[in-house]
Amino acid sequence: MMKILVFASGRGSNARAIFNAIKDATLSNVEVLALVSDIADAPALKIAEEFGIKAVFIDPLRKGARFTEESEKHYIEFVEQHNPDLIVLAGFMRILPETFVSKFGLKTINLHPSLLPAYKGLDPIKRAFEANEKQSGCSIHWVSNELDGGAIIAQSPVDILSTDTLETLEEKVHKAEHKLMVEVIGNLSKNFS
Ligand code: GAR
């Protein structure tokens, strides 16, 4: 069994895709140890509870994209206590500190809604749409100290049609994300007995 921690800050649709895939045995070799959020009222926490999965808010102790040194320790301690095989950043909107990345980066994957290296950072779908790109999409990559910059594991392109609005494009990208997330986790879980 591959044991995972899921980190999510918001809506949690990718977390839900993972939990559903475990439930219907598409992911038959994966166990979720907990869902962790940096936002106290993140819908993702409720989704985990709905699936009977431990849902934990760990206070980042400050606003913005980073952690305080104290909260950084809480995150590291939590991961060490749970000792996961894989950490999945599924819409986790904070920059992990270097100490975290040096300890766990080799077993942490991040989902990003663009065809990296294009459109790193915030609002990538909107920026690709407004730049009249022909394609958008999503990427899953290993986490490194460069934001959205680690080695790419898999990508899924999504065509931007002249009939697309930002909303229809976002919907298509999210659908592609859910599929890619389950595929990548499934492939990584093959390394575990
Ligand atoms: C997803 O689109 C994910 O790619 C993005 O946040 C969204 C979370 O959606 N992540 C990033 O932008 C990370 N840089 P969800 O909460 O519905 O899974």
PDB file of C-alpha atoms in Angstrom, residues 2 4 18 21-22 26-30 86 88 109 140 179-192:
ATOM      1  CA  MET A   2       1.268   3.478  -0.856  1.00  0.00           C
ATOM      2  CA  ILE A   4      -0.259   9.404   1.143  1.00  0.00           C
ATOM      3  CA  ILE A  18      -8.442  10.933  -5.357  1.00  0.00           C
ATOM      4  CA  ALA A  21     -10.816   6.702  -7.105  1.00  0.00           C
ATOM      5  CA  ILE A  22      -9.832   4.915  -3.897  1.00  0.00           C
ATOM      6  CA  THR A  26      -9.415   2.627  -9.460  1.00  0.00           C
ATOM      7  CA  LEU A  27      -6.650   3.321  -6.934  1.00  0.00           C
ATOM      8  CA  SER A  28      -6.494  -0.037  -5.192  1.00  0.00           C
ATOM      9  CA  ASN A  29      -3.032   0.306  -3.677  1.00  0.00           C
ATOM     10  CA  VAL A  30      -3.366   3.744  -2.059  1.00  0.00           C
ATOM     11  CA  LEU A  86       3.980  10.413  -0.890  1.00  0.00           C
ATOM     12  CA  VAL A  88       0.239  15.201  -2.791  1.00  0.00           C
ATOM     13  CA  ILE A 109       4.222  16.087  -5.983  1.00  0.00           C
ATOM     14  CA  ILE A 140       2.148  17.266 -12.110  1.00  0.00           C
ATOM     15  CA  LYS A 179      -7.884  12.388 -14.490  1.00  0.00           C
ATOM     16  CA  LEU A 180      -4.152  13.144 -14.479  1.00  0.00           C
ATOM     17  CA  MET A 181      -3.988  13.153 -10.685  1.00  0.00           C
ATOM     18  CA  VAL A 182      -5.507   9.687 -10.435  1.00  0.00           C
ATOM     19  CA  GLU A 183      -3.278   8.358 -13.250  1.00  0.00           C
ATOM     20  CA  VAL A 184      -0.058   9.700 -11.716  1.00  0.00           C
ATOM     21  CA  ILE A 185      -0.881   8.469  -8.201  1.00  0.00           C
ATOM     22  CA  GLY A 186      -1.863   5.088  -9.672  1.00  0.00           C
ATOM     23  CA  ASN A 187       1.451   4.823 -11.522  1.00  0.00           C
ATOM     24  CA  LEU A 188       3.502   5.814  -8.488  1.00  0.00           C
ATOM     25  CA  SER A 189       1.605   3.319  -6.323  1.00  0.00           C
ATOM     26  CA  LYS A 190       2.867   0.478  -8.547  1.00  0.00           C
ATOM     27  CA  ASN A 191       6.228   0.872  -6.792  1.00  0.00           C
ATOM     28  CA  PHE A 192       4.664  -0.231  -3.506  1.00  0.00           C
TER      29      PHE A 192
END
